[in-house]
Structure formats: C-alpha cells, structure tokens
PDB file of C-alpha atoms and ligand atoms in Angstrom:
ATOM      1  CA  UNK U   1       9.879  22.975   1.654  1.00  0.00           C
ATOM      2  CA  UNK U   2      12.862  20.763   0.799  1.00  0.00           C
ATOM      3  CA  UNK U   3      12.312  18.130  -1.882  1.00  0.00           C
ATOM      4  CA  UNK U   4      11.524  14.601  -0.634  1.00  0.00           C
ATOM      5  CA  UNK U   5      10.505  15.918   2.781  1.00  0.00           C
ATOM      6  CA  UNK U   6       8.571  12.776   3.771  1.00  0.00           C
ATOM      7  CA  UNK U   7      10.870  10.253   5.412  1.00  0.00           C
ATOM      8  CA  UNK U   8       8.595   7.916   7.380  1.00  0.00           C
ATOM      9  CA  UNK U   9       6.030   5.432   6.090  1.00  0.00           C
ATOM     10  CA  UNK U  10       3.476   3.306   7.897  1.00  0.00           C
ATOM     11  CA  UNK U  11       2.573  -0.048   6.344  1.00  0.00           C
ATOM     12  CA  UNK U  12      -0.542  -1.476   7.985  1.00  0.00           C
ATOM     13  CA  UNK U  13      -0.441  -5.271   7.821  1.00  0.00           C
ATOM     14  CA  UNK U  14      -2.694  -6.154  10.745  1.00  0.00           C
ATOM     15  CA  UNK U  15      -5.867  -6.988   8.791  1.00  0.00           C
ATOM     16  CA  UNK U  16      -7.575 -10.394   8.646  1.00  0.00           C
ATOM     17  CA  UNK U  17      -7.356 -10.908   4.874  1.00  0.00           C
ATOM     18  CA  UNK U  18     -10.704 -12.686   5.046  1.00  0.00           C
ATOM     19  CA  UNK U  19     -11.393 -12.308   1.312  1.00  0.00           C
ATOM     20  CA  UNK U  20      -8.410 -14.571   0.694  1.00  0.00           C
ATOM     21  CA  UNK U  21      -9.238 -17.437   3.020  1.00  0.00           C
ATOM     22  CA  UNK U  22      -8.154 -20.191   3.213  1.00  0.00           C
ATOM     23  CA  UNK U  23      -4.847 -18.916   1.701  1.00  0.00           C
ATOM     24  CA  UNK U  24      -4.506 -16.421   4.565  1.00  0.00           C
ATOM     25  CA  UNK U  25      -5.383 -18.778   7.422  1.00  0.00           C
ATOM     26  CA  UNK U  26      -1.753 -19.428   8.360  1.00  0.00           C
ATOM     27  CA  UNK U  27       0.009 -16.922   6.087  1.00  0.00           C
ATOM     28  CA  UNK U  28      -0.258 -13.117   6.065  1.00  0.00           C
ATOM     29  CA  UNK U  29      -2.082 -11.766   3.020  1.00  0.00           C
ATOM     30  CA  UNK U  30       0.778  -9.288   2.598  1.00  0.00           C
ATOM     31  CA  UNK U  31       3.184 -12.216   1.990  1.00  0.00           C
ATOM     32  CA  UNK U  32       1.228 -13.576  -0.995  1.00  0.00           C
ATOM     33  CA  UNK U  33       3.591 -13.487  -3.945  1.00  0.00           C
ATOM     34  CA  UNK U  34       3.189 -11.720  -7.240  1.00  0.00           C
ATOM     35  CA  UNK U  35       5.594 -13.683  -9.476  1.00  0.00           C
ATOM     36  CA  UNK U  36       8.594 -13.851  -7.116  1.00  0.00           C
ATOM     37  CA  UNK U  37       8.103 -11.060  -4.568  1.00  0.00           C
ATOM     38  CA  UNK U  38       5.626 -10.789  -1.687  1.00  0.00           C
ATOM     39  CA  UNK U  39       3.111  -7.940  -1.882  1.00  0.00           C
ATOM     40  CA  UNK U  40       4.744  -6.125   1.023  1.00  0.00           C
ATOM     41  CA  UNK U  41       8.058  -6.003  -0.836  1.00  0.00           C
ATOM     42  CA  UNK U  42       6.493  -4.090  -3.736  1.00  0.00           C
ATOM     43  CA  UNK U  43       5.272  -1.459  -1.250  1.00  0.00           C
ATOM     44  CA  UNK U  44       8.649  -1.163   0.487  1.00  0.00           C
ATOM     45  CA  UNK U  45      10.451  -0.822  -2.872  1.00  0.00           C
ATOM     46  CA  UNK U  46       8.017   1.923  -3.949  1.00  0.00           C
ATOM     47  CA  UNK U  47       8.523   3.734  -0.623  1.00  0.00           C
ATOM     48  CA  UNK U  48      12.309   3.589  -0.874  1.00  0.00           C
ATOM     49  CA  UNK U  49      12.146   5.004  -4.410  1.00  0.00           C
ATOM     50  CA  UNK U  50      10.172   7.932  -2.937  1.00  0.00           C
ATOM     51  CA  UNK U  51      12.910   8.677  -0.384  1.00  0.00           C
ATOM     52  CA  UNK U  52      11.347   6.923   2.623  1.00  0.00           C
ATOM     53  CA  UNK U  53      13.948   5.953   5.227  1.00  0.00           C
ATOM     54  CA  UNK U  54      11.871   4.811   8.201  1.00  0.00           C
ATOM     55  CA  UNK U  55       9.315   2.010   7.993  1.00  0.00           C
ATOM     56  CA  UNK U  56       6.709   1.324  10.661  1.00  0.00           C
ATOM     57  CA  UNK U  57       4.739  -1.891  10.226  1.00  0.00           C
ATOM     58  CA  UNK U  58       1.462  -2.216  12.098  1.00  0.00           C
ATOM     59  CA  UNK U  59       1.214  -5.974  12.549  1.00  0.00           C
ATOM     60  CA  UNK U  60      -1.112  -8.414  14.256  1.00  0.00           C
ATOM     61  CA  UNK U  61      -1.264 -12.061  15.267  1.00  0.00           C
ATOM     62  CA  UNK U  62       0.062 -14.514  12.668  1.00  0.00           C
ATOM     63  CA  UNK U  63       2.121 -11.890  10.830  1.00  0.00           C
ATOM     64  CA  UNK U  64       5.614 -12.925  11.991  1.00  0.00           C
ATOM     65  CA  UNK U  65       6.609 -14.018   8.475  1.00  0.00           C
ATOM     66  CA  UNK U  66       6.713 -10.320   7.517  1.00  0.00           C
ATOM     67  CA  UNK U  67       9.350  -9.603  10.171  1.00  0.00           C
ATOM     68  CA  UNK U  68      11.371 -12.626   9.046  1.00  0.00           C
ATOM     69  CA  UNK U  69      11.196 -11.461   5.430  1.00  0.00           C
ATOM     70  CA  UNK U  70      13.015  -8.229   6.301  1.00  0.00           C
ATOM     71  CA  UNK U  71      15.705  -9.966   8.366  1.00  0.00           C
ATOM     72  CA  UNK U  72      18.709 -12.207   7.656  1.00  0.00           C
ATOM     73  CA  UNK U  73      18.024 -15.863   6.994  1.00  0.00           C
ATOM     74  CA  UNK U  74      21.447 -17.089   8.131  1.00  0.00           C
ATOM     75  CA  UNK U  75      21.005 -20.768   7.307  1.00  0.00           C
ATOM     76  CA  UNK U  76      19.666 -20.056   3.830  1.00  0.00           C
ATOM     77  CA  UNK U  77      22.321 -17.416   3.093  1.00  0.00           C
ATOM     78  CA  UNK U  78      25.080 -19.759   4.320  1.00  0.00           C
ATOM     79  CA  UNK U  79      23.830 -22.702   2.236  1.00  0.00           C
ATOM     80  CA  UNK U  80      23.456 -20.573  -0.892  1.00  0.00           C
ATOM     81  CA  UNK U  81      26.946 -19.081  -0.427  1.00  0.00           C
ATOM     82  CA  UNK U  82      28.390 -22.617  -0.065  1.00  0.00           C
ATOM     83  CA  UNK U  83      26.808 -23.454  -3.417  1.00  0.00           C
ATOM     84  CA  UNK U  84      28.372 -20.397  -5.043  1.00  0.00           C
ATOM     85  CA  UNK U  85      25.042 -18.556  -5.424  1.00  0.00           C
ATOM     86  CA  UNK U  86      26.512 -15.269  -4.248  1.00  0.00           C
ATOM     87  CA  UNK U  87      24.356 -13.025  -6.408  1.00  0.00           C
ATOM     88  CA  UNK U  88      21.207 -14.637  -4.947  1.00  0.00           C
ATOM     89  CA  UNK U  89      22.565 -13.977  -1.449  1.00  0.00           C
ATOM     90  CA  UNK U  90      23.281 -10.350  -2.388  1.00  0.00           C
ATOM     91  CA  UNK U  91      19.788 -10.027  -3.796  1.00  0.00           C
ATOM     92  CA  UNK U  92      18.240 -11.297  -0.583  1.00  0.00           C
ATOM     93  CA  UNK U  93      20.349  -8.938   1.524  1.00  0.00           C
ATOM     94  CA  UNK U  94      19.356  -5.947  -0.599  1.00  0.00           C
ATOM     95  CA  UNK U  95      15.756  -6.425   0.543  1.00  0.00           C
ATOM     96  CA  UNK U  96      16.634  -5.433   4.097  1.00  0.00           C
ATOM     97  CA  UNK U  97      16.374  -1.831   5.190  1.00  0.00           C
ATOM     98  CA  UNK U  98      19.386  -0.519   7.163  1.00  0.00           C
ATOM     99  CA  UNK U  99      19.544  -1.529  10.844  1.00  0.00           C
ATOM    100  CA  UNK U 100      17.146   0.650  12.830  1.00  0.00           C
ATOM    101  CA  UNK U 101      15.102   1.744   9.817  1.00  0.00           C
ATOM    102  CA  UNK U 102      12.305  -0.707  10.473  1.00  0.00           C
ATOM    103  CA  UNK U 103       9.985  -0.921  13.469  1.00  0.00           C
ATOM    104  CA  UNK U 104       6.933  -2.990  14.349  1.00  0.00           C
ATOM    105  CA  UNK U 105       3.943  -2.101  16.444  1.00  0.00           C
ATOM    106  CA  UNK U 106       1.116  -4.460  17.234  1.00  0.00           C
ATOM    107  CA  UNK U 107      -2.552  -3.814  16.543  1.00  0.00           C
ATOM    108  CA  UNK U 108      -4.137  -6.249  18.996  1.00  0.00           C
ATOM    109  CA  UNK U 109      -7.583  -6.055  17.389  1.00  0.00           C
ATOM    110  CA  UNK U 110      -8.115  -5.340  13.693  1.00  0.00           C
ATOM    111  CA  UNK U 111     -10.637  -2.526  14.214  1.00  0.00           C
ATOM    112  CA  UNK U 112     -10.051  -0.863  10.861  1.00  0.00           C
ATOM    113  CA  UNK U 113      -7.455   1.065   8.887  1.00  0.00           C
ATOM    114  CA  UNK U 114      -7.844   4.256  10.949  1.00  0.00           C
ATOM    115  CA  UNK U 115      -7.242   2.250  14.113  1.00  0.00           C
ATOM    116  CA  UNK U 116      -4.163   0.573  12.575  1.00  0.00           C
ATOM    117  CA  UNK U 117      -2.595   3.967  11.786  1.00  0.00           C
ATOM    118  CA  UNK U 118      -3.524   5.264  15.255  1.00  0.00           C
ATOM    119  CA  UNK U 119      -1.596   2.335  16.785  1.00  0.00           C
ATOM    120  CA  UNK U 120       1.603   3.854  15.333  1.00  0.00           C
ATOM    121  CA  UNK U 121       0.997   7.345  16.778  1.00  0.00           C
ATOM    122  CA  UNK U 122       3.739   7.190  19.418  1.00  0.00           C
ATOM    123  CA  UNK U 123       6.361   6.173  16.864  1.00  0.00           C
ATOM    124  CA  UNK U 124       5.961   9.289  14.724  1.00  0.00           C
ATOM    125  CA  UNK U 125       7.583  12.695  14.955  1.00  0.00           C
ATOM    126  CA  UNK U 126       5.356  15.725  14.480  1.00  0.00           C
ATOM    127  CA  UNK U 127       5.878  15.745  10.703  1.00  0.00           C
ATOM    128  CA  UNK U 128       4.219  14.460   7.559  1.00  0.00           C
ATOM    129  CA  UNK U 129       4.271  10.692   7.052  1.00  0.00           C
ATOM    130  CA  UNK U 130       3.250   8.310   4.276  1.00  0.00           C
ATOM    131  CA  UNK U 131       0.884   5.341   4.414  1.00  0.00           C
ATOM    132  CA  UNK U 132       1.057   2.521   1.873  1.00  0.00           C
ATOM    133  CA  UNK U 133      -1.480  -0.313   1.826  1.00  0.00           C
ATOM    134  CA  UNK U 134       0.638  -3.272   0.785  1.00  0.00           C
ATOM    135  CA  UNK U 135      -2.218  -5.153  -0.859  1.00  0.00           C
ATOM    136  CA  UNK U 136      -2.365  -2.414  -3.498  1.00  0.00           C
ATOM    137  CA  UNK U 137       0.435  -2.671  -6.067  1.00  0.00           C
ATOM    138  CA  UNK U 138       0.963   0.251  -8.424  1.00  0.00           C
ATOM    139  CA  UNK U 139       3.280  -0.387 -11.357  1.00  0.00           C
ATOM    140  CA  UNK U 140       4.733   2.906 -12.635  1.00  0.00           C
ATOM    141  CA  UNK U 141       4.576   3.746 -16.334  1.00  0.00           C
ATOM    142  CA  UNK U 142       7.855   2.835 -18.073  1.00  0.00           C
ATOM    143  CA  UNK U 143      10.561   5.254 -16.935  1.00  0.00           C
ATOM    144  CA  UNK U 144       8.100   7.184 -14.728  1.00  0.00           C
ATOM    145  CA  UNK U 145       8.010   7.842 -10.990  1.00  0.00           C
ATOM    146  CA  UNK U 146       6.304   5.495  -8.564  1.00  0.00           C
ATOM    147  CA  UNK U 147       2.944   6.535  -7.124  1.00  0.00           C
ATOM    148  CA  UNK U 148       4.286   7.517  -3.692  1.00  0.00           C
ATOM    149  CA  UNK U 149       7.004   9.684  -5.275  1.00  0.00           C
ATOM    150  CA  UNK U 150       4.272  11.535  -7.220  1.00  0.00           C
ATOM    151  CA  UNK U 151       2.475  12.162  -3.903  1.00  0.00           C
ATOM    152  CA  UNK U 152       5.651  13.310  -2.138  1.00  0.00           C
ATOM    153  CA  UNK U 153       6.301  15.787  -4.978  1.00  0.00           C
ATOM    154  CA  UNK U 154       2.754  17.161  -4.614  1.00  0.00           C
ATOM    155  CA  UNK U 155       3.257  17.415  -0.849  1.00  0.00           C
ATOM    156  CA  UNK U 156       6.457  19.386  -1.418  1.00  0.00           C
ATOM    157  CA  UNK U 157       4.322  21.884  -3.387  1.00  0.00           C
ATOM    158  CA  UNK U 158       1.144  21.998  -1.275  1.00  0.00           C
ATOM    159  CA  UNK U 159       1.949  20.629   2.198  1.00  0.00           C
ATOM    160  CA  UNK U 160      -1.012  19.243   4.165  1.00  0.00           C
ATOM    161  CA  UNK U 161      -2.578  15.935   3.171  1.00  0.00           C
ATOM    162  CA  UNK U 162      -2.127  14.317  -0.256  1.00  0.00           C
ATOM    163  CA  UNK U 163      -4.010  11.232  -1.452  1.00  0.00           C
ATOM    164  CA  UNK U 164      -3.673   8.969  -4.482  1.00  0.00           C
ATOM    165  CA  UNK U 165      -6.956   8.995  -6.392  1.00  0.00           C
ATOM    166  CA  UNK U 166      -8.229   7.063  -9.370  1.00  0.00           C
ATOM    167  CA  UNK U 167     -11.434   6.770 -11.402  1.00  0.00           C
ATOM    168  CA  UNK U 168     -13.592   3.704 -10.780  1.00  0.00           C
ATOM    169  CA  UNK U 169     -16.785   2.630 -12.549  1.00  0.00           C
ATOM    170  CA  UNK U 170     -19.869   4.271 -10.915  1.00  0.00           C
ATOM    171  CA  UNK U 171     -21.333   0.897  -9.969  1.00  0.00           C
ATOM    172  CA  UNK U 172     -18.271   0.165  -7.831  1.00  0.00           C
ATOM    173  CA  UNK U 173     -18.055   3.363  -5.770  1.00  0.00           C
ATOM    174  CA  UNK U 174     -19.645   1.655  -2.757  1.00  0.00           C
ATOM    175  CA  UNK U 175     -16.417  -0.345  -2.247  1.00  0.00           C
ATOM    176  CA  UNK U 176     -14.208   2.749  -1.838  1.00  0.00           C
ATOM    177  CA  UNK U 177     -13.597   6.080  -0.141  1.00  0.00           C
ATOM    178  CA  UNK U 178     -14.871   8.594  -2.719  1.00  0.00           C
ATOM    179  CA  UNK U 179     -13.796  12.239  -2.983  1.00  0.00           C
ATOM    180  CA  UNK U 180     -15.585  15.436  -3.958  1.00  0.00           C
ATOM    181  CA  UNK U 181     -13.061  17.110  -6.301  1.00  0.00           C
ATOM    182  CA  UNK U 182     -12.540  20.891  -6.456  1.00  0.00           C
ATOM    183  CA  UNK U 183     -10.158  22.930  -8.609  1.00  0.00           C
ATOM    184  CA  UNK U 184      -8.066  20.685 -10.844  1.00  0.00           C
ATOM    185  CA  UNK U 185      -4.651  21.530 -12.306  1.00  0.00           C
ATOM    186  CA  UNK U 186      -3.163  18.821 -14.503  1.00  0.00           C
ATOM    187  CA  UNK U 187      -3.297  15.602 -12.506  1.00  0.00           C
ATOM    188  CA  UNK U 188      -3.609  17.380  -9.130  1.00  0.00           C
ATOM    189  CA  UNK U 189      -6.884  18.445  -7.600  1.00  0.00           C
ATOM    190  CA  UNK U 190      -8.218  20.058  -4.464  1.00  0.00           C
ATOM    191  CA  UNK U 191     -10.423  17.826  -2.336  1.00  0.00           C
ATOM    192  CA  UNK U 192     -13.589  19.449  -0.945  1.00  0.00           C
ATOM    193  CA  UNK U 193     -15.136  16.426   0.669  1.00  0.00           C
ATOM    194  CA  UNK U 194     -14.972  12.645   0.953  1.00  0.00           C
ATOM    195  CA  UNK U 195     -17.173   9.796   2.008  1.00  0.00           C
ATOM    196  CA  UNK U 196     -16.354   6.164   2.791  1.00  0.00           C
ATOM    197  CA  UNK U 197     -18.247   3.529   0.793  1.00  0.00           C
ATOM    198  CA  UNK U 198     -21.155   5.699  -0.463  1.00  0.00           C
ATOM    199  CA  UNK U 199     -24.008   4.347  -2.556  1.00  0.00           C
ATOM    200  CA  UNK U 200     -23.740   5.178  -6.278  1.00  0.00           C
ATOM    201  CA  UNK U 201     -26.551   7.711  -5.703  1.00  0.00           C
ATOM    202  CA  UNK U 202     -24.788   9.544  -2.818  1.00  0.00           C
ATOM    203  CA  UNK U 203     -21.249   9.447  -4.278  1.00  0.00           C
ATOM    204  CA  UNK U 204     -19.907  12.961  -5.032  1.00  0.00           C
ATOM    205  CA  UNK U 205     -17.782  11.609  -7.945  1.00  0.00           C
ATOM    206  CA  UNK U 206     -16.305   8.360  -9.201  1.00  0.00           C
ATOM    207  CA  UNK U 207     -12.803   9.225  -7.961  1.00  0.00           C
ATOM    208  CA  UNK U 208     -11.678   6.851  -5.235  1.00  0.00           C
ATOM    209  CA  UNK U 209      -8.904   7.113  -2.672  1.00  0.00           C
ATOM    210  CA  UNK U 210      -6.560   4.276  -3.357  1.00  0.00           C
ATOM    211  CA  UNK U 211      -3.877   2.883  -1.118  1.00  0.00           C
ATOM    212  CA  UNK U 212      -1.280   5.694  -0.885  1.00  0.00           C
ATOM    213  CA  UNK U 213      -1.442   8.695   1.448  1.00  0.00           C
ATOM    214  CA  UNK U 214       0.677  11.537   2.780  1.00  0.00           C
ATOM    215  CA  UNK U 215      -0.814  12.436   6.147  1.00  0.00           C
ATOM    216  CA  UNK U 216      -0.328  14.885   8.958  1.00  0.00           C
ATOM    217  CA  UNK U 217      -0.301  14.002  12.676  1.00  0.00           C
ATOM    218  CA  UNK U 218      -3.432  16.206  13.058  1.00  0.00           C
ATOM    219  CA  UNK U 219      -5.469  13.140  11.995  1.00  0.00           C
ATOM    220  CA  UNK U 220      -4.844  11.689  15.474  1.00  0.00           C
ATOM    221  CA  UNK U 221      -7.115  14.344  17.053  1.00  0.00           C
ATOM    222  CA  UNK U 222      -9.997  12.488  15.408  1.00  0.00           C
ATOM    223  CA  UNK U 223      -8.628   8.956  15.740  1.00  0.00           C
ATOM    224  CA  UNK U 224      -8.092   9.472  19.501  1.00  0.00           C
ATOM    225  CA  UNK U 225     -11.881   9.446  19.880  1.00  0.00           C
ATOM    226  CA  UNK U 226     -12.204   5.904  18.484  1.00  0.00           C
ATOM    227  CA  UNK U 227     -15.287   6.798  16.427  1.00  0.00           C
ATOM    228  CA  UNK U 228     -16.653   3.859  14.390  1.00  0.00           C
ATOM    229  CA  UNK U 229     -17.621   4.598  10.796  1.00  0.00           C
ATOM    230  CA  UNK U 230     -18.733   2.569   7.760  1.00  0.00           C
ATOM    231  CA  UNK U 231     -18.864  -1.181   8.451  1.00  0.00           C
ATOM    232  CA  UNK U 232     -18.392  -0.541  12.212  1.00  0.00           C
ATOM    233  CA  UNK U 233     -14.651   0.072  11.598  1.00  0.00           C
ATOM    234  CA  UNK U 234     -12.501   3.033  12.642  1.00  0.00           C
ATOM    235  CA  UNK U 235     -12.037   4.610   9.232  1.00  0.00           C
ATOM    236  CA  UNK U 236      -8.987   6.539   8.040  1.00  0.00           C
ATOM    237  CA  UNK U 237     -11.202   8.387   5.539  1.00  0.00           C
ATOM    238  CA  UNK U 238     -13.250   9.860   8.419  1.00  0.00           C
ATOM    239  CA  UNK U 239     -10.084  11.116  10.149  1.00  0.00           C
ATOM    240  CA  UNK U 240      -8.911  12.772   6.923  1.00  0.00           C
ATOM    241  CA  UNK U 241     -12.368  14.262   6.282  1.00  0.00           C
ATOM    242  CA  UNK U 242     -12.280  15.783   9.778  1.00  0.00           C
ATOM    243  CA  UNK U 243      -9.391  17.964   8.543  1.00  0.00           C
ATOM    244  CA  UNK U 244     -11.258  19.403   5.541  1.00  0.00           C
ATOM    245  CA  UNK U 245     -11.064  23.178   5.741  1.00  0.00           C
ATOM    246  CA  UNK U 246      -8.334  23.015   8.403  1.00  0.00           C
ATOM    247  CA  UNK U 247      -5.398  22.273   6.086  1.00  0.00           C
ATOM    248  CA  UNK U 248      -4.794  21.796   2.345  1.00  0.00           C
ATOM    249  CA  UNK U 249      -6.019  18.398   1.131  1.00  0.00           C
ATOM    250  CA  UNK U 250      -5.146  17.384  -2.414  1.00  0.00           C
ATOM    251  CA  UNK U 251      -5.536  14.367  -4.626  1.00  0.00           C
ATOM    252  CA  UNK U 252      -3.111  13.163  -7.288  1.00  0.00           C
ATOM    253  CA  UNK U 253      -4.464  11.221 -10.243  1.00  0.00           C
ATOM    254  CA  UNK U 254      -1.280   9.220 -10.405  1.00  0.00           C
ATOM    255  CA  UNK U 255       0.168   7.639 -13.497  1.00  0.00           C
ATOM    256  CA  UNK U 256       0.761   3.921 -13.174  1.00  0.00           C
ATOM    257  CA  UNK U 257      -1.338   0.768 -13.176  1.00  0.00           C
ATOM    258  CA  UNK U 258      -3.018  -0.234  -9.942  1.00  0.00           C
ATOM    259  CA  UNK U 259      -3.825  -3.777  -8.864  1.00  0.00           C
ATOM    260  CA  UNK U 260      -6.028  -4.473  -5.848  1.00  0.00           C
ATOM    261  CA  UNK U 261      -4.324  -7.642  -4.676  1.00  0.00           C
ATOM    262  CA  UNK U 262      -6.696  -7.847  -1.704  1.00  0.00           C
ATOM    263  CA  UNK U 263      -9.227  -9.193  -4.202  1.00  0.00           C
ATOM    264  CA  UNK U 264      -8.834 -12.465  -6.070  1.00  0.00           C
ATOM    265  CA  UNK U 265      -9.258 -10.961  -9.534  1.00  0.00           C
ATOM    266  CA  UNK U 266      -6.784  -8.152  -8.790  1.00  0.00           C
ATOM    267  CA  UNK U 267      -4.240 -10.629  -7.477  1.00  0.00           C
ATOM    268  CA  UNK U 268      -4.493 -12.898 -10.525  1.00  0.00           C
ATOM    269  CA  UNK U 269      -4.327  -9.849 -12.847  1.00  0.00           C
ATOM    270  CA  UNK U 270      -1.169  -8.613 -11.071  1.00  0.00           C
ATOM    271  CA  UNK U 271       0.513 -11.996 -11.505  1.00  0.00           C
ATOM    272  CA  UNK U 272      -0.324 -11.982 -15.201  1.00  0.00           C
ATOM    273  CA  UNK U 273       0.835  -8.366 -15.641  1.00  0.00           C
ATOM    274  CA  UNK U 274       4.162  -8.821 -13.860  1.00  0.00           C
ATOM    275  CA  UNK U 275       4.644 -12.293 -15.344  1.00  0.00           C
ATOM    276  CA  UNK U 276       4.308 -10.831 -18.829  1.00  0.00           C
ATOM    277  CA  UNK U 277       6.985  -8.241 -17.951  1.00  0.00           C
ATOM    278  CA  UNK U 278       9.435 -10.496 -16.142  1.00  0.00           C
ATOM    279  CA  UNK U 279      12.575 -10.944 -18.284  1.00  0.00           C
ATOM    280  CA  UNK U 280      13.067 -14.624 -17.314  1.00  0.00           C
ATOM    281  CA  UNK U 281       9.538 -15.869 -17.923  1.00  0.00           C
ATOM    282  CA  UNK U 282       7.663 -13.309 -20.071  1.00  0.00           C
ATOM    283  CA  UNK U 283       7.767 -15.329 -23.300  1.00  0.00           C
ATOM    284  CA  UNK U 284       6.636 -18.558 -21.635  1.00  0.00           C
ATOM    285  CA  UNK U 285       3.842 -16.833 -19.709  1.00  0.00           C
ATOM    286  CA  UNK U 286       2.604 -15.212 -22.909  1.00  0.00           C
ATOM    287  CA  UNK U 287       2.576 -18.539 -24.751  1.00  0.00           C
ATOM    288  CA  UNK U 288       0.816 -20.348 -21.903  1.00  0.00           C
ATOM    289  CA  UNK U 289      -1.754 -17.584 -21.367  1.00  0.00           C
ATOM    290  CA  UNK U 290      -2.560 -17.523 -25.109  1.00  0.00           C
ATOM    291  CA  UNK U 291      -2.883 -21.324 -25.166  1.00  0.00           C
ATOM    292  CA  UNK U 292      -5.237 -21.320 -22.174  1.00  0.00           C
ATOM    293  CA  UNK U 293      -7.367 -18.524 -23.664  1.00  0.00           C
ATOM    294  CA  UNK U 294      -7.646 -20.428 -26.962  1.00  0.00           C
ATOM    295  CA  UNK U 295      -8.555 -23.694 -25.212  1.00  0.00           C
ATOM    296  CA  UNK U 296     -11.198 -22.039 -23.064  1.00  0.00           C
ATOM    297  CA  UNK U 297     -12.608 -20.078 -26.010  1.00  0.00           C
TER     298      UNK U 297
HETATM  299  P1  UTP L   1      -8.239  -4.387   3.885  1.00  0.00           P
HETATM  300  O1  UTP L   1      -9.265  -3.350   3.831  1.00  0.00           O
HETATM  301  O2  UTP L   1      -7.896  -5.075   2.605  1.00  0.00           O
HETATM  302  O3  UTP L   1      -8.665  -5.433   5.023  1.00  0.00           O
HETATM  303  O4  UTP L   1      -6.929  -3.729   4.486  1.00  0.00           O
HETATM  304  P2  UTP L   1      -8.141  -6.881   5.381  1.00  0.00           P
HETATM  305  O5  UTP L   1      -8.669  -7.191   6.739  1.00  0.00           O
HETATM  306  O6  UTP L   1      -6.673  -7.036   5.215  1.00  0.00           O
HETATM  307  O7  UTP L   1      -8.792  -7.842   4.295  1.00  0.00           O
HETATM  308  P3  UTP L   1     -10.266  -8.444   4.152  1.00  0.00           P
HETATM  309  O8  UTP L   1     -11.149  -7.279   3.781  1.00  0.00           O
HETATM  310  O9  UTP L   1     -10.639  -9.092   5.453  1.00  0.00           O
HETATM  311  O10 UTP L   1     -10.115  -9.436   3.038  1.00  0.00           O
HETATM  312  C1  UTP L   1      -5.988  -2.969   3.743  1.00  0.00           C
HETATM  313  C2  UTP L   1      -4.674  -3.004   4.500  1.00  0.00           C
HETATM  314  O11 UTP L   1      -4.845  -2.480   5.822  1.00  0.00           O
HETATM  315  C3  UTP L   1      -4.460  -3.445   6.795  1.00  0.00           C
HETATM  316  C4  UTP L   1      -4.501  -4.792   6.074  1.00  0.00           C
HETATM  317  O12 UTP L   1      -3.592  -5.701   6.668  1.00  0.00           O
HETATM  318  C5  UTP L   1      -4.134  -4.434   4.638  1.00  0.00           C
HETATM  319  O13 UTP L   1      -2.737  -4.415   4.435  1.00  0.00           O
HETATM  320  N1  UTP L   1      -5.377  -3.392   7.956  1.00  0.00           N
HETATM  321  C6  UTP L   1      -6.731  -3.414   7.777  1.00  0.00           C
HETATM  322  C7  UTP L   1      -4.844  -3.333   9.225  1.00  0.00           C
HETATM  323  O14 UTP L   1      -3.603  -3.303   9.391  1.00  0.00           O
HETATM  324  N2  UTP L   1      -5.691  -3.326  10.297  1.00  0.00           N
HETATM  325  C8  UTP L   1      -7.041  -3.341  10.151  1.00  0.00           C
HETATM  326  O15 UTP L   1      -7.762  -3.310  11.186  1.00  0.00           O
HETATM  327  C9  UTP L   1      -7.572  -3.388   8.855  1.00  0.00           C
END
C-alpha cells in the first residue's frame, strides 16, 4: 500500500463538554485555548502533518465558532494589515485548509462518539479514514512524528484498523476503552479484544484506547444498528470490537505526551507544558510557576 494512504479525517466536536461547565455553556469545549491555539487547531495541525487532506467536522448546536475559526475574518485581517501586522495576517491565513478541504455535518443529538462518527458516513469514500478527538492533545517527542502519523505508518504496514494506545494506572481503567493485547513487536501490538469502561477487576490490561484512530467503513455495519453501550451511549469501541477477527486490528503505543484536555487537570497541565515550551513566554511562565509553587509550599 502506498505510504500516507489515509487522506480523510473526522473530528467529532458535537459533544456537550459538561465536565467543563460553565466555561462551555456558550463556547465549544474544542475552542478552549492551550496557550494561544484552540484545542481543535492542535488536532488539525497533527492531521495535516500525517498527510490528511480532507477534514470532516461532526458539529452540534452552539459550535459555530469552530467554523468561523477555519474561515477568513475579513474585518480583523483588514485592520491588522492596515496596522502593518502582515505576518500576523499570514499566520491566521495559514490556519485555513484549502477551499473544499473542510466539511461540516451536524449531529443533532449527542448520543455518543460512535453516533458522531456514524453521522459522517455519507461523506466518506469506501477507504480508510482517521478520527481525532480534539480534546486530546498529543505533543510529539522532539523531532519525532506526531501520533496520527505513527498510526498512518502502521496502517500502511498492516491495513485494517489501527488505534493509539497508552498505559494508564489500573485504578483508572474504568474511564477508558481498554484493550486485550496480543503479539507485540516493538511499539505495535495485535488487539485481541476490547471493552469500554471496564471495572479494574474485569479489565484485560491497563492499555487504553486514546483519541486517535484509523478506521475502516466496515464499522458502519454495527453503527447502523444504533446499539447503546456503556453509559447508554452509542460507543465507537463497540463498533471496533465488532470487527475483531474480521480484519487486522492493531494498537500503536505511540511516542509523545498526551493531555486529556476534556478534564480540568489535563487542560491545566497542557497549558503549563506548552507554556513552558513557548519561545515568547517560557522563561516568564517558569519563573511564575516556581514562585507560585514556593508560595503554596
Ligand atoms: P467526550 O467523551 O469528551 O464528551 O467527547 P463530551 O460530551 O465532549 O464531554 P463531557 O464528557 O460532557 O465533558 C470526546 C470528543 O467527541 C465529541 C466531543 O465533542 C469531543 O470532541 N463527541 C462526543 C461528539 O462529537 N458527539 C458525542 O455525542 C459525544
């Protein structure tokens, strides 16, 4: 299979973001900023670096700011240009995918991640596609590939379904989709089974599925049935599990640091991490963070 064979990505942004209320009452969770970029921009940048050319956003009510973010802001661009801030204008324009590369489909009811992906079914060709959850940010190791690129490379070797996986502490497995790992070669492993939000006792391992997927359109055979899973939601994990034994399913223990920005602690940690790396503010952030730590003991 040709290298970089995955060209389309779905970004589900139709969720309620209830863990972040009241911040997300009038603003999409995916537009919360980590230093100076909204979460969704980190995901789009990672996807582009993996060779993705087509972006399908699954949106919902109150998410219009995401569409505006990936469009021209004529008044702002004009005013900035008048003030000679041409590099800022260029920067803002570079955010935008090419005309026609971005599409939006509405998920009228947030019935779960599996349902969100199913809402995009008519916009896909019969070929592998990526899914990135924008509230998960994964910062690559210095000079290394982004997480999605690592998955695309594995897909070029194995085909089928490829998932990003990561170890979590045993006591936290009940918050994740957990896999049953098979044969492991380097950082790639076969997946023999998976279960959404198991108890620590039932969990087949402490390896969780985390925010990046290469999927096949076969998952829609299951999603078409609208079966509710854990938490009464239509679960993507269940649709993937339905394909066990029917096609290769692999996990990649990616290199890079993951932040779950859908949780408050993950979001604050991401701001600290990227703040401490940002060339304009790193020194000041370090000083302030040290001061605060000393004051608070
Ligand atoms: P989460 O599981 O974090 O759910 O979704 P959520 O609804 O956004 O947040 P909480 O749990 O209420 O705080 C992960 C990603 O999947 C999208 C979300 O927008 C987020 O980007 N999603 C989730 C949908 O698009 N539709 C859904 O029905 C559920």
